[in-house]
mmCIF file of C-alpha atoms in Angstrom:
data_model
loop_
_atom_site.group_PDB
_atom_site.id
_atom_site.type_symbol
_atom_site.label_atom_id
_atom_site.label_comp_id
_atom_site.label_asym_id
_atom_site.label_seq_id
_atom_site.Cartn_x
_atom_site.Cartn_y
_atom_site.Cartn_z
ATOM 1 C CA TRP A 1 114.762 80.451 60.257
ATOM 2 C CA MET A 2 114.681 81.573 63.464
ATOM 3 C CA GLN A 3 116.627 84.589 64.212
ATOM 4 C CA SER A 4 117.790 84.299 67.506
ATOM 5 C CA TRP A 5 121.145 85.203 69.543
ATOM 6 C CA ILE A 6 122.520 84.942 72.985
ATOM 7 C CA THR A 7 123.828 88.257 74.720
ATOM 8 C CA GLU A 8 127.137 88.487 76.158
ATOM 9 C CA ASP A 9 125.317 88.341 79.508
ATOM 10 C CA GLY A 10 123.718 85.217 78.586
ATOM 11 C CA ALA A 11 120.198 86.168 78.078
ATOM 12 C CA MET A 12 118.012 84.372 74.612
ATOM 13 C CA ASN A 13 116.921 87.136 72.697
ATOM 14 C CA PHE A 14 113.908 86.262 69.626
ATOM 15 C CA ALA A 15 113.365 88.465 66.423
ATOM 16 C CA PRO A 16 110.295 87.779 63.905
ATOM 17 C CA PRO A 17 111.735 85.906 61.015
ATOM 18 C CA LEU A 18 113.196 87.688 57.659
ATOM 19 C CA ALA A 19 112.231 84.576 55.627
ATOM 20 C CA GLU A 20 108.861 86.027 53.399
ATOM 21 C CA LYS A 21 106.455 83.693 52.404
ATOM 22 C CA GLY A 22 107.264 80.910 49.364
ATOM 23 C CA GLU A 23 110.801 81.527 49.980
ATOM 24 C CA TYR A 24 112.628 77.681 50.848
ATOM 25 C CA ILE A 25 115.606 75.581 51.450
ATOM 26 C CA ASP A 26 117.158 72.590 49.464
ATOM 27 C CA PHE A 27 118.778 70.101 51.664
ATOM 28 C CA LEU A 28 120.728 67.496 49.703
ATOM 29 C CA ALA A 29 121.474 64.358 51.909
ATOM 30 C CA GLU A 30 124.416 62.844 50.989
ATOM 31 C CA MET A 31 124.003 59.531 53.580
ATOM 32 C CA ASP A 32 120.648 57.939 54.886
ATOM 33 C CA VAL A 33 119.498 60.435 57.563
ATOM 34 C CA ILE A 34 116.980 61.038 59.970
ATOM 35 C CA ALA A 35 115.758 64.440 60.141
ATOM 36 C CA VAL A 36 113.610 67.013 62.463
ATOM 37 C CA CYS A 37 111.982 70.134 61.641
ATOM 38 C CA SER A 38 109.465 72.239 64.008
ATOM 39 C CA VAL A 39 107.622 75.389 62.805
ATOM 40 C CA CYS A 40 108.053 76.798 66.404
ATOM 41 C CA PRO A 41 104.478 76.546 67.084
ATOM 42 C CA ASP A 42 104.826 78.693 70.548
ATOM 43 C CA GLY A 43 102.518 81.541 69.256
ATOM 44 C CA SER A 44 103.774 83.792 71.930
ATOM 45 C CA SER A 45 106.769 85.158 71.029
ATOM 46 C CA PRO A 46 108.361 87.069 68.291
ATOM 47 C CA CYS A 47 110.567 83.894 66.680
ATOM 48 C CA ASN A 48 107.463 83.592 64.486
ATOM 49 C CA ASP A 49 106.033 87.132 64.550
ATOM 50 C CA PHE A 50 102.959 85.730 67.181
ATOM 51 C CA GLU A 51 101.821 83.327 64.880
ATOM 52 C CA ALA A 52 101.888 79.765 64.263
ATOM 53 C CA LYS A 53 102.154 78.986 60.448
ATOM 54 C CA ALA A 54 101.859 76.016 58.396
ATOM 55 C CA LEU A 55 105.111 74.124 57.315
ATOM 56 C CA ARG A 56 105.357 72.182 54.173
ATOM 57 C CA MET A 57 107.819 69.644 53.425
ATOM 58 C CA GLN A 58 108.803 67.819 50.665
ATOM 59 C CA ILE A 59 111.052 64.615 50.509
ATOM 60 C CA LEU A 60 112.435 63.592 46.859
ATOM 61 C CA GLU A 61 113.844 60.407 46.069
ATOM 62 C CA PRO A 62 117.180 60.896 43.407
ATOM 63 C CA ASP A 63 116.981 59.608 40.211
ATOM 64 C CA ASP A 64 120.008 57.192 39.099
ATOM 65 C CA GLY A 65 121.658 59.352 37.192
ATOM 66 C CA ALA A 66 122.119 61.563 40.203
ATOM 67 C CA ARG A 67 122.739 58.432 42.544
ATOM 68 C CA SER A 68 125.901 57.512 40.823
ATOM 69 C CA GLU A 69 127.223 61.373 40.453
ATOM 70 C CA ALA A 70 127.145 61.665 44.177
ATOM 71 C CA GLY A 71 128.778 57.907 44.428
ATOM 72 C CA CYS A 72 125.876 56.420 46.028
#
């Protein structure tokens, strides 16, 4: 995730990401969603450590048991 913050005077600050290669996050959608993702393609800032990198997304459908447990 992008490491960013706003200072008291309103300036935006960016720092290299803390995530390591191979780390991931799982999201569980409990209803239909539209999701948008960006890999911060700007290669000239510290938000991606000055190097554009690939992103892999995988969307999984729950099995019927998981659907009934979630009330879907």
